[in-house]
Amino acid sequence: MLRLAGARLLDDSDYPAVRAALAADPVGSCMVSARVEVAGLDPWRLGGELWGADGRTARSGALHGLCFSGPNMIPLRGNAAALRSFADRALRRQRTCSSLVGPSEQVLGLWDELVAEWGPAREVRHDQPLMALDRLPAVPVDREVRPVRPDELDRYLPAAIAMFVEEVGVDPRAGDGGASYRARVAELIAGGRAFARFENGEVVFKAEIGALSETVGQIQGVWVHPDRRGHGLGSAGTAAVSTRLIRGMGRVASLYVNSFNSPALAAYRKIGFRQVGRYATVLF
């Protein structure tokens, strides 16, 4: 019999159940899996809290609701009752996350519970196809795309900022003058997870591997210089990063994209990505 009560903070005793829940959807859960695999469930090391809806079958011990609460809130699974319990827990404190992101059913269901207190949102992106590629790309790769070196941070950063403003609609330098965003980009570069094509010292294509779990790498921040769009740099560059993930790192390549971005969708499908789910994002 299923018991549903309030959401609770998960701890190390829940680790096997958490790993089983994440493994059930490795592409959809990549952002959370990447954290849990490295840090476990301790909030200080995890960079946030992992909540479980306290609904379990007495025999299986399986988690029926799972939500990460940190810089972003990521509800990964849960029915209406579980999402309501996550909302109840979230509303006990001041909002600190910059977005809700994850599987569309859970994100939009949780937002319905939160909107009265946390709304209005700056933007709600209801339909973001989640795509995956587990074989080498069907298009030629751009062999000029390579990992960015640490000494190239200052040349790479303007392109990263331009991408962020274009995609998210806010300047990542707001608030602290860009110190935290610069540190995040520097971390990606140091980890060999930022890629670019440079021409005359300027970035004309960029992309990053934002989350990297044991089985999946999530590509983010794909951007082509406005003067070079329409010439195939995005497809060939994304194919290069995907090849690095698949052949070089032994991972499935994944990404998600707004459904209204028809050119990007067409490019990803041409590369060989197929849709495996649907995300949604609520931006604050």
GROMACS .gro file of C-alpha atoms in nm:
model
  284
    1MET     CA    1   0.000   0.000   0.000
    2LEU     CA    2   0.130   0.347  -0.089
    3ARG     CA    3   0.176   0.594   0.195
    4LEU     CA    4   0.197   0.963   0.110
    5ALA     CA    5   0.300   1.221   0.367
    6GLY     CA    6   0.525   1.525   0.362
    7ALA     CA    7   0.848   1.564   0.169
    8ARG     CA    8   1.158   1.491   0.372
    9LEU     CA    9   1.528   1.556   0.341
   10LEU     CA   10   1.700   1.244   0.213
   11ASP     CA   11   2.019   1.116   0.375
   12ASP     CA   12   2.281   0.850   0.318
   13SER     CA   13   2.043   0.572   0.416
   14ASP     CA   14   1.838   0.663   0.108
   15TYR     CA   15   2.136   0.645  -0.130
   16PRO     CA   16   2.048   0.307  -0.291
   17ALA     CA   17   1.690   0.417  -0.356
   18VAL     CA   18   1.808   0.751  -0.498
   19ARG     CA   19   2.056   0.584  -0.733
   20ALA     CA   20   1.785   0.344  -0.852
   21ALA     CA   21   1.547   0.634  -0.920
   22LEU     CA   22   1.813   0.827  -1.112
   23ALA     CA   23   1.914   0.519  -1.314
   24ALA     CA   24   1.555   0.474  -1.431
   25ASP     CA   25   1.594   0.788  -1.646
   26PRO     CA   26   1.966   0.855  -1.695
   27VAL     CA   27   1.919   1.126  -1.958
   28GLY     CA   28   1.643   1.313  -1.778
   29SER     CA   29   1.821   1.298  -1.442
   30CYS     CA   30   2.173   1.382  -1.564
   31MET     CA   31   2.194   1.718  -1.384
   32VAL     CA   32   2.116   1.560  -1.048
   33SER     CA   33   2.302   1.234  -1.108
   34ALA     CA   34   2.622   1.427  -1.182
   35ARG     CA   35   2.604   1.586  -0.837
   36VAL     CA   36   2.500   1.276  -0.643
   37GLU     CA   37   2.770   1.056  -0.796
   38VAL     CA   38   3.040   1.296  -0.677
   39ALA     CA   39   2.898   1.429  -0.351
   40GLY     CA   40   2.651   1.173  -0.221
   41LEU     CA   41   2.348   1.314  -0.040
   42ASP     CA   42   2.516   1.545   0.211
   43PRO     CA   43   2.371   1.893   0.140
   44TRP     CA   44   2.701   2.075   0.195
   45ARG     CA   45   2.886   1.865  -0.059
   46LEU     CA   46   2.585   1.830  -0.290
   47GLY     CA   47   2.532   2.205  -0.317
   48GLY     CA   48   2.165   2.167  -0.227
   49GLU     CA   49   1.913   1.931  -0.074
   50LEU     CA   50   1.756   1.620  -0.218
   51TRP     CA   51   1.396   1.570  -0.112
   52GLY     CA   52   1.185   1.259  -0.128
   53ALA     CA   53   0.810   1.243  -0.110
   54ASP     CA   54   0.751   1.008   0.181
   55GLY     CA   55   0.555   0.766  -0.028
   56ARG     CA   56   0.701   0.422  -0.057
   57THR     CA   57   0.572   0.074  -0.110
   58ALA     CA   58   0.647  -0.105   0.210
   59ARG     CA   59   0.814  -0.395   0.028
   60SER     CA   60   1.017  -0.222  -0.243
   61GLY     CA   61   1.138   0.093  -0.065
   62ALA     CA   62   1.129   0.271  -0.401
   63LEU     CA   63   1.110   0.651  -0.401
   64HIS     CA   64   0.788   0.781  -0.556
   65GLY     CA   65   0.892   1.144  -0.553
   66LEU     CA   66   1.235   1.303  -0.595
   67CYS     CA   67   1.334   1.671  -0.610
   68PHE     CA   68   1.666   1.857  -0.594
   69SER     CA   69   1.656   2.199  -0.428
   70GLY     CA   70   1.964   2.412  -0.488
   71PRO     CA   71   2.065   2.690  -0.729
   72ASN     CA   72   1.794   2.540  -0.951
   73MET     CA   73   1.497   2.337  -0.832
   74ILE     CA   74   1.475   2.011  -1.027
   75PRO     CA   75   1.170   1.791  -0.963
   76LEU     CA   76   1.249   1.458  -1.128
   77ARG     CA   77   0.953   1.241  -1.038
   78GLY     CA   78   0.631   1.251  -0.841
   79ASN     CA   79   0.255   1.258  -0.879
   80ALA     CA   80   0.032   1.550  -0.779
   81ALA     CA   81   0.048   1.461  -0.409
   82ALA     CA   82   0.427   1.435  -0.415
   83LEU     CA   83   0.461   1.767  -0.597
   84ARG     CA   84   0.232   1.930  -0.343
   85SER     CA   85   0.456   1.803  -0.064
   86PHE     CA   86   0.763   1.949  -0.240
   87ALA     CA   87   0.584   2.282  -0.275
   88ASP     CA   88   0.490   2.280   0.094
   89ARG     CA   89   0.853   2.229   0.190
   90ALA     CA   90   0.978   2.492  -0.057
   91LEU     CA   91   0.733   2.752   0.073
   92ARG     CA   92   0.865   2.721   0.428
   93ARG     CA   93   1.169   2.923   0.326
   94GLN     CA   94   1.255   3.216   0.102
   95ARG     CA   95   1.306   3.128  -0.263
   96THR     CA   96   1.675   3.112  -0.355
   97CYS     CA   97   1.666   2.912  -0.680
   98SER     CA   98   1.691   3.094  -1.012
   99SER     CA   99   1.468   2.851  -1.199
  100LEU     CA  100   1.261   2.535  -1.196
  101VAL     CA  101   1.385   2.293  -1.460
  102GLY     CA  102   1.336   1.927  -1.543
  103PRO     CA  103   1.071   1.691  -1.680
  104SER     CA  104   0.781   1.904  -1.798
  105GLU     CA  105   0.506   1.718  -1.612
  106GLN     CA  106   0.682   1.761  -1.279
  107VAL     CA  107   0.804   2.118  -1.339
  108LEU     CA  108   0.467   2.249  -1.453
  109GLY     CA  109   0.283   2.058  -1.180
  110LEU     CA  110   0.514   2.198  -0.913
  111TRP     CA  111   0.482   2.547  -1.059
  112ASP     CA  112   0.104   2.523  -1.030
  113GLU     CA  113   0.154   2.470  -0.657
  114LEU     CA  114   0.408   2.752  -0.619
  115VAL     CA  115   0.285   3.025  -0.852
  116ALA     CA  116   0.057   3.193  -0.599
  117GLU     CA  117   0.356   3.263  -0.370
  118TRP     CA  118   0.651   3.269  -0.610
  119GLY     CA  119   0.487   3.414  -0.920
  120PRO     CA  120   0.479   3.573  -1.157
  121ALA     CA  121   0.768   3.409  -1.339
  122ARG     CA  122   0.987   3.606  -1.573
  123GLU     CA  123   0.923   3.338  -1.835
  124VAL     CA  124   0.775   2.988  -1.854
  125ARG     CA  125   0.911   2.761  -2.128
  126HIS     CA  126   0.653   2.486  -2.142
  127ASP     CA  127   0.791   2.270  -2.421
  128GLN     CA  128   1.162   2.184  -2.444
  129PRO     CA  129   1.237   1.857  -2.625
  130LEU     CA  130   1.499   1.653  -2.438
  131MET     CA  131   1.724   1.485  -2.695
  132ALA     CA  132   1.994   1.218  -2.686
  133LEU     CA  133   2.260   1.074  -2.915
  134ASP     CA  134   2.427   0.740  -2.840
  135ARG     CA  135   2.612   0.689  -3.168
  136LEU     CA  136   2.854   0.898  -3.370
  137PRO     CA  137   2.699   1.200  -3.544
  138ALA     CA  138   2.552   1.166  -3.892
  139VAL     CA  139   2.722   1.488  -4.010
  140PRO     CA  140   3.090   1.581  -4.044
  141VAL     CA  141   3.247   1.728  -3.731
  142ASP     CA  142   3.427   2.062  -3.720
  143ARG     CA  143   3.786   1.964  -3.649
  144GLU     CA  144   3.869   2.322  -3.551
  145VAL     CA  145   3.646   2.292  -3.242
  146ARG     CA  146   3.864   2.208  -2.942
  147PRO     CA  147   3.875   2.240  -2.564
  148VAL     CA  148   3.933   2.596  -2.447
  149ARG     CA  149   4.263   2.651  -2.263
  150PRO     CA  150   4.269   2.825  -1.922
  151ASP     CA  151   4.476   3.110  -2.068
  152GLU     CA  152   4.193   3.174  -2.320
  153LEU     CA  153   3.932   3.257  -2.055
  154ASP     CA  154   3.924   3.629  -2.136
  155ARG     CA  155   3.875   3.557  -2.507
  156TYR     CA  156   3.607   3.296  -2.438
  157LEU     CA  157   3.411   3.485  -2.173
  158PRO     CA  158   3.250   3.750  -2.404
  159ALA     CA  159   3.096   3.472  -2.614
  160ALA     CA  160   2.971   3.294  -2.301
  161ILE     CA  161   2.812   3.616  -2.176
  162ALA     CA  162   2.653   3.685  -2.516
  163MET     CA  163   2.507   3.333  -2.521
  164PHE     CA  164   2.369   3.369  -2.167
  165VAL     CA  165   2.202   3.702  -2.239
  166GLU     CA  166   2.054   3.569  -2.563
  167GLU     CA  167   1.928   3.243  -2.412
  168VAL     CA  168   1.826   3.339  -2.059
  169GLY     CA  169   1.740   3.706  -2.110
  170VAL     CA  170   1.949   3.849  -1.826
  171ASP     CA  171   2.311   3.958  -1.795
  172PRO     CA  172   2.508   3.707  -1.582
  173ARG     CA  173   2.730   3.993  -1.463
  174ALA     CA  174   2.441   4.155  -1.275
  175GLY     CA  175   2.472   4.159  -0.899
  176ASP     CA  176   2.839   4.080  -0.846
  177GLY     CA  177   2.991   4.228  -1.159
  178GLY     CA  178   3.023   3.886  -1.317
  179ALA     CA  179   3.261   3.732  -1.062
  180SER     CA  180   3.051   3.421  -0.998
  181TYR     CA  181   2.978   3.365  -1.367
  182ARG     CA  182   3.345   3.408  -1.455
  183ALA     CA  183   3.436   3.153  -1.188
  184ARG     CA  184   3.182   2.905  -1.325
  185VAL     CA  185   3.313   2.944  -1.680
  186ALA     CA  186   3.671   2.910  -1.555
  187GLU     CA  187   3.571   2.588  -1.376
  188LEU     CA  188   3.426   2.442  -1.697
  189ILE     CA  189   3.741   2.535  -1.888
  190ALA     CA  190   3.966   2.384  -1.623
  191GLY     CA  191   3.762   2.063  -1.639
  192GLY     CA  192   3.803   2.037  -2.016
  193ARG     CA  193   3.430   2.089  -2.066
  194ALA     CA  194   3.424   2.416  -2.264
  195PHE     CA  195   3.475   2.395  -2.640
  196ALA     CA  196   3.517   2.659  -2.908
  197ARG     CA  197   3.623   2.737  -3.260
  198PHE     CA  198   3.846   3.044  -3.270
  199GLU     CA  199   3.900   3.258  -3.579
  200ASN     CA  200   4.149   3.544  -3.559
  201GLY     CA  201   4.140   3.514  -3.182
  202GLU     CA  202   3.760   3.544  -3.163
  203VAL     CA  203   3.510   3.274  -3.068
  204VAL     CA  204   3.275   3.195  -3.358
  205PHE     CA  205   3.129   2.875  -3.206
  206LYS     CA  206   3.107   2.760  -2.845
  207ALA     CA  207   2.942   2.489  -2.639
  208GLU     CA  208   2.994   2.333  -2.298
  209ILE     CA  209   2.930   2.005  -2.121
  210GLY     CA  210   2.734   2.141  -1.829
  211ALA     CA  211   2.654   1.819  -1.642
  212LEU     CA  212   2.851   1.497  -1.668
  213SER     CA  213   2.724   1.181  -1.501
  214GLU     CA  214   2.874   0.834  -1.527
  215THR     CA  215   2.667   0.760  -1.838
  216VAL     CA  216   2.544   1.091  -1.986
  217GLY     CA  217   2.687   1.431  -2.071
  218GLN     CA  218   2.452   1.726  -2.115
  219ILE     CA  219   2.557   1.982  -2.375
  220GLN     CA  220   2.464   2.342  -2.299
  221GLY     CA  221   2.538   2.695  -2.414
  222VAL     CA  222   2.556   2.619  -2.786
  223TRP     CA  223   2.621   2.952  -2.959
  224VAL     CA  224   2.736   3.077  -3.299
  225HIS     CA  225   2.861   3.430  -3.360
  226PRO     CA  226   2.575   3.630  -3.521
  227ASP     CA  227   2.792   3.711  -3.824
  228ARG     CA  228   2.855   3.341  -3.889
  229ARG     CA  229   2.507   3.195  -3.851
  230GLY     CA  230   2.352   2.998  -4.134
  231HIS     CA  231   2.683   2.846  -4.246
  232GLY     CA  232   2.668   2.513  -4.061
  233LEU     CA  233   2.903   2.603  -3.775
  234GLY     CA  234   2.642   2.509  -3.515
  235SER     CA  235   2.578   2.161  -3.656
  236ALA     CA  236   2.943   2.078  -3.716
  237GLY     CA  237   3.050   2.221  -3.381
  238THR     CA  238   2.782   2.039  -3.184
  239ALA     CA  239   2.876   1.721  -3.369
  240ALA     CA  240   3.235   1.770  -3.256
  241VAL     CA  241   3.138   1.810  -2.890
  242SER     CA  242   2.902   1.511  -2.916
  243THR     CA  243   3.183   1.300  -3.062
  244ARG     CA  244   3.406   1.399  -2.771
  245LEU     CA  245   3.137   1.280  -2.530
  246ILE     CA  246   3.053   0.956  -2.710
  247ARG     CA  247   3.392   0.840  -2.832
  248GLY     CA  248   3.623   1.021  -2.593
  249MET     CA  249   3.427   0.994  -2.268
  250GLY     CA  250   3.203   0.693  -2.328
  251ARG     CA  251   2.885   0.884  -2.253
  252VAL     CA  252   2.553   0.942  -2.423
  253ALA     CA  253   2.531   1.302  -2.548
  254SER     CA  254   2.217   1.492  -2.449
  255LEU     CA  255   2.071   1.840  -2.466
  256TYR     CA  256   1.738   2.017  -2.446
  257VAL     CA  257   1.610   2.296  -2.667
  258ASN     CA  258   1.309   2.525  -2.688
  259SER     CA  259   1.044   2.382  -2.921
  260PHE     CA  260   1.007   2.720  -3.093
  261ASN     CA  261   1.374   2.716  -3.196
  262SER     CA  262   1.311   2.544  -3.527
  263PRO     CA  263   1.662   2.595  -3.674
  264ALA     CA  264   1.828   2.438  -3.369
  265LEU     CA  265   1.583   2.146  -3.363
  266ALA     CA  266   1.647   2.079  -3.731
  267ALA     CA  267   2.024   2.093  -3.677
  268TYR     CA  268   2.016   1.853  -3.382
  269ARG     CA  269   1.796   1.607  -3.569
  270LYS     CA  270   2.031   1.623  -3.866
  271ILE     CA  271   2.321   1.536  -3.635
  272GLY     CA  272   2.124   1.231  -3.520
  273PHE     CA  273   1.974   1.340  -3.189
  274ARG     CA  274   1.636   1.187  -3.111
  275GLN     CA  275   1.380   1.309  -2.863
  276VAL     CA  276   1.365   1.100  -2.546
  277GLY     CA  277   1.158   1.325  -2.320
  278ARG     CA  278   1.025   1.671  -2.263
  279TYR     CA  279   1.158   1.938  -2.027
  280ALA     CA  280   1.010   2.263  -1.906
  281THR     CA  281   1.176   2.564  -1.742
  282VAL     CA  282   1.038   2.838  -1.521
  283LEU     CA  283   1.273   3.139  -1.508
  284PHE     CA  284   1.263   3.384  -1.217
   0.00000   0.00000   0.00000
